[in-house]
PDB file of C-alpha atoms in Angstrom:
ATOM      1  CA  MET A   1      65.096 -37.446 -39.661  1.00 44.00           C
ATOM      2  CA  LYS A   2      62.052 -39.803 -38.466  1.00 45.00           C
ATOM      3  CA  HIS A   3      62.652 -38.538 -34.762  1.00 47.00           C
ATOM      4  CA  GLU A   4      62.464 -34.705 -36.189  1.00 48.00           C
ATOM      5  CA  ALA A   5      59.247 -34.888 -38.528  1.00 47.00           C
ATOM      6  CA  THR A   6      57.490 -36.920 -35.035  1.00 47.00           C
ATOM      7  CA  ILE A   7      58.404 -33.679 -32.695  1.00 47.00           C
ATOM      8  CA  ILE A   8      57.132 -31.322 -35.396  1.00 46.00           C
ATOM      9  CA  ASP A   9      53.797 -33.380 -35.979  1.00 50.00           C
ATOM     10  CA  VAL A  10      52.340 -33.576 -32.640  1.00 47.00           C
ATOM     11  CA  PRO A  11      51.782 -29.451 -32.137  1.00 49.00           C
ATOM     12  CA  ALA A  12      50.393 -29.424 -35.361  1.00 49.00           C
ATOM     13  CA  GLU A  13      48.020 -32.036 -34.268  1.00 48.00           C
ATOM     14  CA  SER A  14      47.173 -30.202 -31.024  1.00 48.00           C
ATOM     15  CA  SER A  15      46.586 -26.838 -32.583  1.00 48.00           C
ATOM     16  CA  SER A  16      44.101 -28.465 -34.905  1.00 45.00           C
ATOM     17  CA  ALA A  17      42.368 -30.236 -32.513  1.00 46.00           C
ATOM     18  CA  MET A  18      42.174 -26.851 -30.174  1.00 46.00           C
ATOM     19  CA  LYS A  19      40.821 -24.739 -33.433  1.00 48.00           C
ATOM     20  CA  GLY A  20      37.596 -27.552 -34.138  1.00 48.00           C
ATOM     21  CA  LYS A  21      36.631 -27.329 -30.161  1.00 48.00           C
ATOM     22  CA  ALA A  22      37.034 -23.277 -30.300  1.00 47.00           C
ATOM     23  CA  PRO A  23      33.639 -23.181 -31.701  1.00 48.00           C
ATOM     24  CA  LEU A  24      32.000 -25.405 -30.261  1.00 42.00           C
ATOM     25  CA  ILE A  25      32.234 -23.826 -27.012  1.00 42.00           C
ATOM     26  CA  GLY A  26      31.415 -20.478 -28.328  1.00 44.00           C
ATOM     27  CA  VAL A  27      28.387 -22.148 -29.826  1.00 42.00           C
ATOM     28  CA  ALA A  28      27.170 -23.384 -26.384  1.00 42.00           C
ATOM     29  CA  ARG A  29      27.460 -20.255 -24.530  1.00 44.00           C
ATOM     30  CA  ASP A  30      25.161 -18.684 -27.266  1.00 46.00           C
ATOM     31  CA  HIS A  31      22.448 -21.491 -27.061  1.00 44.00           C
ATOM     32  CA  THR A  32      22.852 -21.081 -23.268  1.00 46.00           C
ATOM     33  CA  ALA A  33      21.818 -17.165 -23.446  1.00 49.00           C
ATOM     34  CA  THR A  34      19.295 -17.787 -25.996  1.00 58.00           C
ATOM     35  CA  GLY A  35      17.248 -20.297 -23.889  1.00 58.00           C
ATOM     36  CA  SER A  36      18.037 -17.764 -20.525  1.00 63.00           C
ATOM     37  CA  GLY A  37      16.427 -15.158 -22.594  1.00 68.00           C
ATOM     38  CA  GLY A  38      13.489 -16.444 -23.913  1.00 78.00           C
ATOM     39  CA  TYR A  39      12.609 -17.882 -20.944  1.00 79.00           C
ATOM     40  CA  LYS A  40      13.106 -14.299 -19.242  1.00 84.00           C
ATOM     41  CA  ARG A  41      11.115 -13.001 -22.130  1.00 89.00           C
ATOM     42  CA  GLY A  42       8.032 -15.018 -21.737  1.00 88.00           C
ATOM     43  CA  LEU A  43       7.922 -14.075 -17.741  1.00 89.00           C
ATOM     44  CA  ALA A  44       8.033 -10.355 -18.512  1.00 90.00           C
ATOM     45  CA  ILE A  45       5.082 -10.526 -20.757  1.00 93.00           C
ATOM     46  CA  PHE A  46       3.128 -12.227 -17.940  1.00 94.00           C
ATOM     47  CA  ASP A  47       4.363  -9.085 -15.764  1.00 94.00           C
ATOM     48  CA  PHE A  48       2.774  -7.020 -18.672  1.00 96.00           C
ATOM     49  CA  LEU A  49      -0.281  -8.762 -18.497  1.00 96.00           C
ATOM     50  CA  LEU A  50      -0.476  -8.744 -14.301  1.00 96.00           C
ATOM     51  CA  ARG A  51       0.196  -5.148 -14.313  1.00 96.00           C
ATOM     52  CA  LEU A  52      -2.944  -4.458 -16.895  1.00 96.00           C
ATOM     53  CA  ALA A  53      -5.261  -6.748 -14.652  1.00 96.00           C
ATOM     54  CA  ALA A  54      -3.976  -5.036 -11.486  1.00 96.00           C
ATOM     55  CA  ILE A  55      -4.352  -1.824 -13.325  1.00 96.00           C
ATOM     56  CA  VAL A  56      -8.229  -2.794 -13.391  1.00 96.00           C
ATOM     57  CA  ALA A  57      -8.420  -4.044  -9.821  1.00 96.00           C
ATOM     58  CA  ALA A  58      -6.457  -0.800  -8.009  1.00 96.00           C
ATOM     59  CA  LEU A  59      -8.762   1.565 -10.391  1.00 96.00           C
ATOM     60  CA  ALA A  60     -12.083  -0.500  -9.933  1.00 95.00           C
ATOM     61  CA  ALA A  61     -11.349  -0.332  -5.757  1.00 94.00           C
ATOM     62  CA  ALA A  62     -10.802   3.261  -6.042  1.00 94.00           C
ATOM     63  CA  ALA A  63     -13.869   4.229  -8.350  1.00 93.00           C
ATOM     64  CA  THR A  64     -16.453   2.276  -6.002  1.00 91.00           C
ATOM     65  CA  MET A  65     -15.358   3.441  -2.637  1.00 90.00           C
ATOM     66  CA  GLY A  66     -15.724   7.054  -4.428  1.00 87.00           C
ATOM     67  CA  THR A  67     -18.928   6.749  -5.361  1.00 85.00           C
ATOM     68  CA  SER A  68     -20.025   4.844  -2.930  1.00 77.00           C
ATOM     69  CA  ASP A  69     -22.926   7.339  -0.760  1.00 71.00           C
ATOM     70  CA  GLU A  70     -26.467   5.981   0.396  1.00 65.00           C
ATOM     71  CA  THR A  71     -29.388   8.363   1.796  1.00 66.00           C
ATOM     72  CA  LEU A  72     -32.101   6.964   3.286  1.00 62.00           C
ATOM     73  CA  PRO A  73     -35.346   7.590   1.956  1.00 63.00           C
ATOM     74  CA  PHE A  74     -36.636   9.363   5.274  1.00 58.00           C
ATOM     75  CA  PHE A  75     -35.650  12.198   7.782  1.00 58.00           C
ATOM     76  CA  THR A  76     -36.720  14.720  10.072  1.00 55.00           C
ATOM     77  CA  GLN A  77     -36.411  18.358   9.585  1.00 49.00           C
ATOM     78  CA  PHE A  78     -33.199  18.828  11.644  1.00 52.00           C
ATOM     79  CA  LEU A  79     -31.826  15.305  11.073  1.00 58.00           C
ATOM     80  CA  GLN A  80     -30.768  13.489   6.880  1.00 58.00           C
ATOM     81  CA  PHE A  81     -29.517   9.983   7.333  1.00 61.00           C
ATOM     82  CA  GLU A  82     -26.864   9.797   4.606  1.00 68.00           C
ATOM     83  CA  ALA A  83     -23.375   7.475   4.686  1.00 70.00           C
ATOM     84  CA  SER A  84     -20.704   8.240   2.150  1.00 74.00           C
ATOM     85  CA  TYR A  85     -16.835   7.355   2.000  1.00 76.00           C
ATOM     86  CA  ASP A  86     -16.027  10.973   3.079  1.00 78.00           C
ATOM     87  CA  ASP A  87     -17.466  10.583   6.163  1.00 80.00           C
ATOM     88  CA  LEU A  88     -14.741   8.234   7.388  1.00 83.00           C
ATOM     89  CA  PRO A  89     -11.223   9.126   7.526  1.00 88.00           C
ATOM     90  CA  THR A  90     -10.130   5.891   6.596  1.00 89.00           C
ATOM     91  CA  PHE A  91     -12.449   5.558   3.325  1.00 90.00           C
ATOM     92  CA  GLN A  92     -10.633   8.582   2.230  1.00 91.00           C
ATOM     93  CA  PHE A  93      -7.434   7.406   2.633  1.00 94.00           C
ATOM     94  CA  PHE A  94      -8.214   4.452   0.417  1.00 95.00           C
ATOM     95  CA  VAL A  95      -9.528   6.489  -2.204  1.00 94.00           C
ATOM     96  CA  ILE A  96      -6.306   7.862  -2.647  1.00 95.00           C
ATOM     97  CA  ALA A  97      -3.980   5.336  -1.745  1.00 96.00           C
ATOM     98  CA  MET A  98      -6.085   3.290  -4.335  1.00 96.00           C
ATOM     99  CA  ALA A  99      -5.551   5.655  -7.055  1.00 96.00           C
ATOM    100  CA  LEU A 100      -2.135   6.158  -6.701  1.00 97.00           C
ATOM    101  CA  VAL A 101      -1.161   2.405  -6.762  1.00 96.00           C
ATOM    102  CA  GLY A 102      -3.493   2.478 -10.531  1.00 96.00           C
ATOM    103  CA  GLY A 103      -1.504   5.432 -11.352  1.00 96.00           C
ATOM    104  CA  TYR A 104       2.238   3.866 -10.776  1.00 97.00           C
ATOM    105  CA  LEU A 105       0.599   0.675 -12.410  1.00 97.00           C
ATOM    106  CA  VAL A 106      -0.318   3.015 -15.349  1.00 97.00           C
ATOM    107  CA  LEU A 107       3.306   4.625 -14.871  1.00 96.00           C
ATOM    108  CA  SER A 108       5.452   1.178 -14.712  1.00 95.00           C
ATOM    109  CA  LEU A 109       3.708  -0.232 -18.368  1.00 96.00           C
ATOM    110  CA  PRO A 110       7.045   1.195 -19.999  1.00 96.00           C
ATOM    111  CA  ILE A 111       9.336   0.185 -17.878  1.00 94.00           C
ATOM    112  CA  SER A 112       7.593  -3.665 -18.415  1.00 94.00           C
ATOM    113  CA  VAL A 113       7.896  -3.181 -22.051  1.00 95.00           C
ATOM    114  CA  VAL A 114      11.536  -2.397 -21.480  1.00 94.00           C
ATOM    115  CA  THR A 115      11.947  -5.717 -19.655  1.00 92.00           C
ATOM    116  CA  ILE A 116      10.003  -7.833 -22.601  1.00 91.00           C
ATOM    117  CA  LEU A 117      12.336  -5.995 -25.466  1.00 92.00           C
ATOM    118  CA  ARG A 118      15.883  -6.396 -23.101  1.00 90.00           C
ATOM    119  CA  PRO A 119      14.727  -9.257 -21.163  1.00 86.00           C
ATOM    120  CA  LEU A 120      18.665  -9.771 -20.008  1.00 86.00           C
ATOM    121  CA  ALA A 121      18.603  -6.200 -18.680  1.00 86.00           C
ATOM    122  CA  THR A 122      18.789  -6.602 -14.780  1.00 89.00           C
ATOM    123  CA  ALA A 123      18.236  -2.543 -14.371  1.00 92.00           C
ATOM    124  CA  PRO A 124      14.883  -2.114 -14.966  1.00 92.00           C
ATOM    125  CA  ARG A 125      13.967  -5.476 -13.396  1.00 92.00           C
ATOM    126  CA  LEU A 126      15.285  -4.527 -10.479  1.00 93.00           C
ATOM    127  CA  LEU A 127      13.667  -1.161 -10.407  1.00 94.00           C
ATOM    128  CA  LEU A 128      10.511  -2.469 -10.455  1.00 95.00           C
ATOM    129  CA  LEU A 129      11.319  -5.128  -7.584  1.00 94.00           C
ATOM    130  CA  VAL A 130      11.998  -2.535  -5.571  1.00 95.00           C
ATOM    131  CA  LEU A 131       8.792   0.220  -6.664  1.00 96.00           C
ATOM    132  CA  ASP A 132       6.556  -2.677  -6.549  1.00 96.00           C
ATOM    133  CA  THR A 133       7.489  -3.843  -2.836  1.00 95.00           C
ATOM    134  CA  GLY A 134       6.697  -0.309  -1.658  1.00 95.00           C
ATOM    135  CA  VAL A 135       3.493   0.434  -3.484  1.00 96.00           C
ATOM    136  CA  LEU A 136       3.005  -3.776  -2.239  1.00 96.00           C
ATOM    137  CA  ALA A 137       2.869  -2.049   1.148  1.00 96.00           C
ATOM    138  CA  LEU A 138       0.535   1.097   0.576  1.00 96.00           C
ATOM    139  CA  ASN A 139      -1.975  -1.159  -1.428  1.00 97.00           C
ATOM    140  CA  MET A 140      -2.288  -3.643   1.542  1.00 96.00           C
ATOM    141  CA  ALA A 141      -2.382  -1.044   4.116  1.00 96.00           C
ATOM    142  CA  ALA A 142      -5.363   0.562   2.645  1.00 95.00           C
ATOM    143  CA  ALA A 143      -7.145  -2.670   1.871  1.00 95.00           C
ATOM    144  CA  SER A 144      -6.332  -4.088   5.671  1.00 95.00           C
ATOM    145  CA  SER A 145      -7.747  -0.315   7.428  1.00 93.00           C
ATOM    146  CA  ALA A 146     -11.115  -0.378   4.720  1.00 92.00           C
ATOM    147  CA  ALA A 147     -11.604  -4.375   5.546  1.00 93.00           C
ATOM    148  CA  ALA A 148     -11.419  -3.458   9.082  1.00 91.00           C
ATOM    149  CA  ILE A 149     -13.921  -0.159   9.032  1.00 88.00           C
ATOM    150  CA  SER A 150     -16.347  -2.555   6.557  1.00 87.00           C
ATOM    151  CA  TYR A 151     -16.406  -5.150   9.057  1.00 87.00           C
ATOM    152  CA  LEU A 152     -17.450  -2.822  11.982  1.00 84.00           C
ATOM    153  CA  ALA A 153     -20.042  -1.458   9.737  1.00 79.00           C
ATOM    154  CA  HIS A 154     -21.561  -5.073   9.014  1.00 79.00           C
ATOM    155  CA  SER A 155     -21.064  -6.461  12.965  1.00 81.00           C
ATOM    156  CA  GLY A 156     -20.563  -3.549  14.767  1.00 77.00           C
ATOM    157  CA  ASN A 157     -18.861  -3.798  18.321  1.00 74.00           C
ATOM    158  CA  GLN A 158     -21.042  -4.620  21.457  1.00 75.00           C
ATOM    159  CA  ASN A 159     -18.010  -3.747  23.667  1.00 77.00           C
ATOM    160  CA  THR A 160     -18.035  -0.073  22.766  1.00 71.00           C
ATOM    161  CA  ASN A 161     -21.589   0.438  21.669  1.00 69.00           C
ATOM    162  CA  TRP A 162     -20.687   0.733  17.843  1.00 76.00           C
ATOM    163  CA  LEU A 163     -23.820  -0.450  15.868  1.00 73.00           C
ATOM    164  CA  PRO A 164     -23.807  -2.306  12.878  1.00 76.00           C
ATOM    165  CA  ILE A 165     -25.135   0.040   9.914  1.00 74.00           C
ATOM    166  CA  CYS A 166     -25.517  -2.145   6.903  1.00 77.00           C
ATOM    167  CA  GLN A 167     -28.678  -3.019   7.975  1.00 77.00           C
ATOM    168  CA  GLN A 168     -30.121   0.405   7.225  1.00 78.00           C
ATOM    169  CA  PHE A 169     -26.911   1.206   4.380  1.00 72.00           C
ATOM    170  CA  GLY A 170     -27.165  -1.775   2.231  1.00 72.00           C
ATOM    171  CA  ASP A 171     -25.944  -0.460  -0.676  1.00 81.00           C
ATOM    172  CA  PHE A 172     -23.239   1.618   0.712  1.00 78.00           C
ATOM    173  CA  CYS A 173     -21.724  -1.536   2.478  1.00 81.00           C
ATOM    174  CA  GLN A 174     -21.776  -3.645  -0.468  1.00 86.00           C
ATOM    175  CA  LYS A 175     -20.359  -1.350  -2.601  1.00 86.00           C
ATOM    176  CA  SER A 176     -17.424  -0.635   0.152  1.00 88.00           C
ATOM    177  CA  SER A 177     -17.038  -4.092   0.566  1.00 89.00           C
ATOM    178  CA  GLY A 178     -16.730  -5.167  -3.184  1.00 92.00           C
ATOM    179  CA  ALA A 179     -13.948  -1.927  -3.172  1.00 92.00           C
ATOM    180  CA  VAL A 180     -12.071  -4.033  -0.762  1.00 93.00           C
ATOM    181  CA  VAL A 181     -12.282  -7.648  -1.768  1.00 95.00           C
ATOM    182  CA  SER A 182     -10.900  -5.676  -5.315  1.00 95.00           C
ATOM    183  CA  ALA A 183      -8.262  -3.874  -3.477  1.00 96.00           C
ATOM    184  CA  PHE A 184      -7.261  -7.790  -1.776  1.00 96.00           C
ATOM    185  CA  VAL A 185      -7.056  -8.990  -5.438  1.00 96.00           C
ATOM    186  CA  SER A 186      -4.764  -6.156  -6.441  1.00 96.00           C
ATOM    187  CA  VAL A 187      -2.463  -7.105  -3.235  1.00 96.00           C
ATOM    188  CA  VAL A 188      -2.353 -10.799  -5.049  1.00 97.00           C
ATOM    189  CA  PHE A 189      -1.302  -9.258  -8.147  1.00 97.00           C
ATOM    190  CA  PHE A 190       1.260  -7.122  -6.829  1.00 96.00           C
ATOM    191  CA  ILE A 191       2.959 -10.567  -4.649  1.00 96.00           C
ATOM    192  CA  ILE A 192       3.110 -12.830  -7.828  1.00 96.00           C
ATOM    193  CA  LEU A 193       4.456  -9.533  -9.724  1.00 96.00           C
ATOM    194  CA  VAL A 194       7.371  -9.282  -6.759  1.00 95.00           C
ATOM    195  CA  VAL A 195       7.720 -12.875  -7.157  1.00 95.00           C
ATOM    196  CA  ILE A 196       8.200 -12.633 -11.296  1.00 93.00           C
ATOM    197  CA  SER A 197      10.858  -9.893 -10.992  1.00 92.00           C
ATOM    198  CA  GLY A 198      12.829 -11.821  -8.109  1.00 91.00           C
ATOM    199  CA  VAL A 199      12.725 -14.911 -10.405  1.00 91.00           C
ATOM    200  CA  ALA A 200      13.822 -12.904 -13.451  1.00 89.00           C
ATOM    201  CA  LEU A 201      16.532 -11.274 -11.653  1.00 88.00           C
ATOM    202  CA  LYS A 202      17.992 -14.952 -10.635  1.00 82.00           C
ATOM    203  CA  ARG A 203      21.179 -16.102 -12.780  1.00 66.00           C
ATOM    204  CA  HIS A 204      20.962 -18.747 -14.217  1.00 52.00           C
TER     205      HIS A 204
END
């Protein structure tokens, strides 16, 4: 009888031990998910703030370049000396591209809000990563091409007999150069946004 009682008691103790461990495993998993969600929500909030800053930089670049226009106070009967962004196709492309970049950033704000409300969702974060990378390329192309023209306007090129014009059109060059700097600031913001999306998509 003692032997039978021992056989009956062993399974009862094992089952009780397993029941005692099960809730601990569930609590550990819930704690890990909560910690990961809070970390990713912090990244999402930082992402949203960066987008606001990038909007300011992109639209400032487009507006500054779009208003860069200067007319010299002297002119002849047949000639008027004027410099404007629409005289150069590269600067025209710059204005259009940076306006598109700013418009995209505004439209991306609702998706960024979704990543704040649902930090563990991968679909909106992946969408932002793909779109941000494409718009980053457009932003970089606009900024780089405009920087090359601004350099020629300041320094000229003796090999091709291109004379610098910034000594005469100082205000025009100052505005266009400021627009280029603002565009590169937007590029830096985009690079950080892409890195944030990559980190947020990493599984912990």
